[in-house]
Amino acid sequence: MNEHESLTKSKINDVKNKRLRFLNRSERKDFNVDTLALFAVSTFGLHILTFFILILLYGSYSTLSKKEPPSLVQLQDGKSIKAIPLGSKERTDQVVMRFVNDTIILMMNGSGSLGAITAEEAPRSKIDPGIDIDVGRKVTTSAWQAANALSEDFRKEFLKLLADMTPPGVFKGTAQMVLIPLSIQPPEKIGSGKWKVKMVANLTIYSQGDNLGEVIPFNKEIFVQAVEVPDPPVEMTGLTAVIYGVRSSGLEIYAIRDLREENL
């Protein structure tokens, strides 16, 4: 091989090497472009995700800002208590259960004597003469007062039935009625501002000479509805104070029916 051929081959090899280097640079350049594009797409996706998170946070803060903070209510004795804002037809379960328990006990209990107002009257308690409901029908004074917690269309009929259940000896001081609640279930909401409460109790009637008493099951479904709370009277005395006391919860009983045996 002469010198000319060697030089020619050398030039050819140099040209091939330059082409190969050009191809290698092209591959690296394409690789860098793909990596940059992937990075840009990922960054854009993260920005979108962050944007949605910010929207959710903004919505949460807006809800919190519109929520009314707990307020304080000052009582007549100077004490302050926290008040929870509720709708005009909303009541807590505790309020409904306490209302039902206190109202039913006041209506069904009959001690045979009037409650003493002062400590001096306690030793000289008077026999409860009762309140006339119809000819020959009476209910105890406490039952008549507590019945103001019943709706007007239900109150009259219930008092007549209660008068039939009340033994005449209660008004002579020779008999007593005692309601013993065994179970009061949490109220079940059945409509806007309406609840149903299930009560299992025993009504025991004691008469003179009968210390065991006659036990009558008192298992009822009690239907309660929200009503407007009356304005407090200027003078809390007599019957006015009693009526305001039984209706201050903003509730009334509008029906009572027997509790079915399978629900006990």
Short mmCIF file of C-alpha atoms in Angstrom, two decimals:
data_model
loop_
_atom_site.label_atom_id
_atom_site.label_comp_id
_atom_site.label_asym_id
_atom_site.label_seq_id
_atom_site.Cartn_x
_atom_site.Cartn_y
_atom_site.Cartn_z
CA MET A 1 0.00 0.00 0.00
CA ASN A 2 1.48 3.30 -1.04
CA GLU A 3 1.42 6.50 0.88
CA HIS A 4 -1.37 7.96 -1.21
CA GLU A 5 -3.78 5.10 -0.45
CA SER A 6 -2.97 5.28 3.26
CA LEU A 7 -3.73 8.96 3.30
CA THR A 8 -6.99 8.38 1.48
CA LYS A 9 -8.10 5.70 3.95
CA SER A 10 -7.21 7.97 6.85
CA LYS A 11 -9.38 10.73 5.45
CA ILE A 12 -12.27 8.32 4.95
CA ASN A 13 -11.99 7.10 8.57
CA ASP A 14 -11.96 10.67 9.84
CA VAL A 15 -15.13 11.43 7.90
CA LYS A 16 -16.83 8.32 9.34
CA ASN A 17 -15.81 9.24 12.88
CA LYS A 18 -17.14 12.75 12.45
CA ARG A 19 -20.47 11.32 11.22
CA LEU A 20 -20.65 8.95 14.16
CA ARG A 21 -19.92 11.75 16.60
CA PHE A 22 -22.65 13.81 14.96
CA LEU A 23 -25.12 10.96 15.38
CA ASN A 24 -24.14 10.50 19.04
CA ARG A 25 -24.67 14.20 19.76
CA SER A 26 -28.08 14.01 18.10
CA GLU A 27 -29.16 11.14 20.37
CA ARG A 28 -28.01 12.96 23.50
CA LYS A 29 -29.80 16.10 22.36
CA ASP A 30 -33.06 14.18 21.82
CA PHE A 31 -32.68 12.62 25.25
CA ASN A 32 -32.23 16.02 26.91
CA VAL A 33 -35.29 17.38 25.11
CA ASP A 34 -37.48 14.46 26.33
CA THR A 35 -36.30 14.91 29.92
CA LEU A 36 -37.03 18.63 29.84
CA ALA A 37 -40.52 18.04 28.45
CA LEU A 38 -41.29 15.44 31.14
CA PHE A 39 -40.09 17.81 33.84
CA ALA A 40 -42.28 20.62 32.47
CA VAL A 41 -45.39 18.40 32.36
CA SER A 42 -44.78 17.16 35.93
CA THR A 43 -44.34 20.70 37.21
CA PHE A 44 -47.56 21.79 35.49
CA GLY A 45 -49.43 18.88 37.09
CA LEU A 46 -48.13 19.82 40.53
CA HIS A 47 -49.30 23.39 39.98
CA ILE A 48 -52.80 22.17 39.11
CA LEU A 49 -52.90 19.94 42.21
CA THR A 50 -51.77 22.84 44.40
CA PHE A 51 -54.45 25.04 42.85
CA PHE A 52 -57.23 22.59 43.75
CA ILE A 53 -55.89 22.23 47.31
CA LEU A 54 -55.95 26.00 47.69
CA ILE A 55 -59.58 26.07 46.51
CA LEU A 56 -60.53 23.45 49.13
CA LEU A 57 -58.74 25.41 51.85
CA TYR A 58 -60.48 28.60 50.78
CA GLY A 59 -63.86 26.86 50.98
CA SER A 60 -63.11 25.53 54.48
CA TYR A 61 -62.02 28.94 55.73
CA SER A 62 -65.11 30.56 54.21
CA THR A 63 -67.37 28.07 56.03
CA LEU A 64 -65.61 28.71 59.32
CA SER A 65 -65.81 32.47 58.88
CA LYS A 66 -69.58 32.30 58.32
CA LYS A 67 -70.19 30.06 61.35
CA GLU A 68 -71.45 31.98 64.34
CA PRO A 69 -69.20 31.67 67.38
CA PRO A 70 -70.68 30.36 70.67
CA SER A 71 -72.32 33.18 72.56
CA LEU A 72 -72.72 33.77 76.28
CA VAL A 73 -76.09 34.19 77.95
CA GLN A 74 -76.32 35.86 81.32
CA LEU A 75 -78.87 34.47 83.77
CA GLN A 76 -80.85 36.48 86.28
CA ASP A 77 -78.54 35.39 89.10
CA GLY A 78 -75.55 36.90 87.27
CA LYS A 79 -74.09 33.61 86.01
CA SER A 80 -73.10 33.29 82.37
CA ILE A 81 -73.49 30.13 80.31
CA LYS A 82 -72.49 29.20 76.79
CA ALA A 83 -75.31 29.08 74.27
CA ILE A 84 -75.29 26.97 71.10
CA PRO A 85 -77.09 28.55 68.12
CA LEU A 86 -79.99 26.37 67.01
CA GLY A 87 -82.81 26.74 64.55
CA SER A 88 -86.24 27.77 65.83
CA LYS A 89 -87.45 24.16 65.47
CA GLU A 90 -84.32 22.43 66.74
CA ARG A 91 -83.87 21.02 70.26
CA THR A 92 -81.09 18.89 71.71
CA ASP A 93 -81.80 15.28 72.68
CA GLN A 94 -81.14 16.09 76.34
CA VAL A 95 -83.74 18.88 76.35
CA VAL A 96 -86.40 16.65 74.74
CA MET A 97 -85.74 13.74 77.12
CA ARG A 98 -85.77 15.96 80.22
CA PHE A 99 -88.99 17.64 79.10
CA VAL A 100 -90.75 14.31 78.55
CA ASN A 101 -89.50 12.83 81.83
CA ASP A 102 -90.45 15.84 83.98
CA THR A 103 -93.84 16.40 82.32
CA ILE A 104 -95.00 12.78 82.49
CA ILE A 105 -93.89 12.38 86.12
CA LEU A 106 -95.73 15.56 87.17
CA MET A 107 -98.90 14.46 85.38
CA MET A 108 -98.93 10.87 86.61
CA ASN A 109 -97.74 11.29 90.21
CA GLY A 110 -100.38 11.93 92.86
CA SER A 111 -99.22 12.16 96.45
CA GLY A 112 -102.61 13.17 97.80
CA SER A 113 -101.32 16.45 99.20
CA LEU A 114 -100.44 19.87 97.86
CA GLY A 115 -96.75 20.65 97.65
CA ALA A 116 -95.44 23.02 100.29
CA ILE A 117 -94.27 26.37 98.97
CA THR A 118 -92.34 27.40 102.07
CA ALA A 119 -90.51 25.45 104.80
CA GLU A 120 -93.13 26.57 107.33
CA GLU A 121 -95.91 24.97 105.28
CA ALA A 122 -94.16 21.58 104.99
CA PRO A 123 -95.38 20.17 108.35
CA ARG A 124 -98.91 21.40 107.59
CA SER A 125 -99.32 20.09 104.04
CA LYS A 126 -102.91 20.19 102.82
CA ILE A 127 -104.83 17.41 101.13
CA ASP A 128 -105.05 18.00 97.40
CA PRO A 129 -108.73 18.66 96.59
CA GLY A 130 -108.03 18.14 92.88
CA ILE A 131 -109.24 20.04 89.84
CA ASP A 132 -112.67 19.30 88.35
CA ILE A 133 -112.46 18.20 84.73
CA ASP A 134 -116.00 16.98 84.20
CA VAL A 135 -118.93 15.92 86.33
CA GLY A 136 -117.49 13.47 88.86
CA ARG A 137 -114.03 13.63 87.28
CA LYS A 138 -110.94 15.09 88.91
CA VAL A 139 -107.20 15.18 88.37
CA THR A 140 -104.52 16.21 90.81
CA THR A 141 -103.47 19.82 90.94
CA SER A 142 -99.93 18.98 89.77
CA ALA A 143 -101.33 16.98 86.82
CA TRP A 144 -103.57 19.88 85.78
CA GLN A 145 -100.64 22.27 85.96
CA ALA A 146 -98.28 19.97 84.03
CA ALA A 147 -100.97 19.39 81.38
CA ASN A 148 -100.26 22.92 80.15
CA ALA A 149 -97.31 21.28 78.38
CA LEU A 150 -99.79 19.44 76.12
CA SER A 151 -101.16 20.80 72.87
CA GLU A 152 -104.62 22.33 73.14
CA ASP A 153 -106.35 19.72 70.96
CA PHE A 154 -104.84 16.86 72.98
CA ARG A 155 -104.95 18.31 76.50
CA LYS A 156 -108.69 17.99 77.16
CA GLU A 157 -109.00 14.36 76.05
CA PHE A 158 -105.89 13.33 77.97
CA LEU A 159 -107.12 14.95 81.19
CA LYS A 160 -110.41 13.04 80.91
CA LEU A 161 -108.55 9.73 80.55
CA LEU A 162 -106.23 10.64 83.42
CA ALA A 163 -109.23 11.46 85.63
CA ASP A 164 -110.61 7.97 85.00
CA MET A 165 -107.25 6.44 86.03
CA THR A 166 -106.88 8.49 89.21
CA PRO A 167 -108.31 6.68 92.28
CA PRO A 168 -110.73 8.82 94.33
CA GLY A 169 -108.73 8.07 97.47
CA VAL A 170 -105.97 10.42 96.21
CA PHE A 171 -108.23 13.40 96.99
CA LYS A 172 -108.97 12.08 100.49
CA GLY A 173 -105.39 11.38 101.47
CA THR A 174 -105.92 7.60 101.49
CA ALA A 175 -104.24 6.70 98.19
CA GLN A 176 -101.20 7.65 96.13
CA MET A 177 -100.02 7.26 92.53
CA VAL A 178 -96.31 6.93 91.78
CA LEU A 179 -94.80 6.70 88.29
CA ILE A 180 -91.42 4.96 88.16
CA PRO A 181 -89.64 5.38 84.80
CA LEU A 182 -87.56 2.34 83.90
CA SER A 183 -86.25 3.44 80.52
CA ILE A 184 -86.45 6.54 78.35
CA GLN A 185 -84.91 6.11 74.92
CA PRO A 186 -83.23 8.97 73.03
CA PRO A 187 -85.72 10.89 70.89
CA GLU A 188 -86.26 9.78 67.32
CA LYS A 189 -86.77 12.64 64.90
CA ILE A 190 -89.86 12.07 62.76
CA GLY A 191 -90.16 15.46 61.06
CA SER A 192 -89.18 19.09 61.17
CA GLY A 193 -89.41 20.06 64.83
CA LYS A 194 -91.06 16.73 65.80
CA TRP A 195 -89.76 13.78 67.82
CA LYS A 196 -90.94 10.45 69.21
CA VAL A 197 -89.76 9.28 72.64
CA LYS A 198 -90.29 5.74 73.94
CA MET A 199 -90.83 5.39 77.67
CA VAL A 200 -91.05 2.19 79.71
CA ALA A 201 -92.38 2.76 83.22
CA ASN A 202 -94.56 1.35 85.98
CA LEU A 203 -97.47 3.23 87.53
CA THR A 204 -97.96 2.00 91.08
CA ILE A 205 -101.14 2.82 93.01
CA TYR A 206 -100.97 2.58 96.79
CA SER A 207 -104.10 2.58 98.90
CA GLN A 208 -104.62 2.59 102.64
CA GLY A 209 -103.61 -0.77 104.06
CA ASP A 210 -101.99 -1.92 100.79
CA ASN A 211 -98.25 -1.40 101.06
CA LEU A 212 -97.45 -3.53 98.01
CA GLY A 213 -99.58 -1.48 95.68
CA GLU A 214 -101.10 -2.24 92.31
CA VAL A 215 -98.56 -2.05 89.49
CA ILE A 216 -99.81 -0.94 86.09
CA PRO A 217 -97.38 -1.00 83.12
CA PHE A 218 -97.01 2.44 81.57
CA ASN A 219 -95.22 1.80 78.29
CA LYS A 220 -95.84 4.64 75.88
CA GLU A 221 -94.69 6.38 72.73
CA ILE A 222 -94.74 10.10 73.42
CA PHE A 223 -94.87 12.53 70.49
CA VAL A 224 -93.28 15.94 71.00
CA GLN A 225 -93.14 19.03 68.81
CA ALA A 226 -91.28 22.33 69.00
CA VAL A 227 -93.29 25.46 69.80
CA GLU A 228 -92.44 29.09 70.34
CA VAL A 229 -91.04 29.83 73.79
CA PRO A 230 -93.38 32.25 75.61
CA ASP A 231 -92.08 35.60 76.78
CA PRO A 232 -91.37 35.62 80.52
CA PRO A 233 -94.13 37.32 82.50
CA VAL A 234 -93.43 40.48 84.43
CA GLU A 235 -94.45 38.83 87.69
CA MET A 236 -93.62 35.13 88.07
CA THR A 237 -96.38 34.25 90.52
CA GLY A 238 -99.25 31.78 90.74
CA LEU A 239 -100.56 30.02 87.68
CA THR A 240 -98.66 32.33 85.33
CA ALA A 241 -95.34 31.11 86.72
CA VAL A 242 -96.48 27.48 86.48
CA ILE A 243 -97.53 27.77 82.84
CA TYR A 244 -94.34 29.57 81.89
CA GLY A 245 -92.26 26.94 83.70
CA VAL A 246 -93.76 23.97 81.85
CA ARG A 247 -93.52 25.69 78.45
CA SER A 248 -90.12 27.33 78.84
CA SER A 249 -88.46 24.43 76.99
CA GLY A 250 -90.25 25.41 73.79
CA LEU A 251 -91.83 21.95 73.51
CA GLU A 252 -95.25 20.39 73.85
CA ILE A 253 -96.67 16.87 73.78
CA TYR A 254 -99.27 16.41 71.04
CA ALA A 255 -99.96 12.65 71.28
CA ILE A 256 -99.38 9.61 73.49
CA ARG A 257 -100.03 6.04 72.43
CA ASP A 258 -99.30 2.56 73.77
CA LEU A 259 -95.87 1.19 73.01
CA ARG A 260 -96.13 -2.03 71.04
CA GLU A 261 -94.89 -5.06 72.88
CA GLU A 262 -92.33 -6.05 70.21
CA ASN A 263 -90.55 -2.70 70.71
CA LEU A 264 -89.93 -3.26 74.42
#
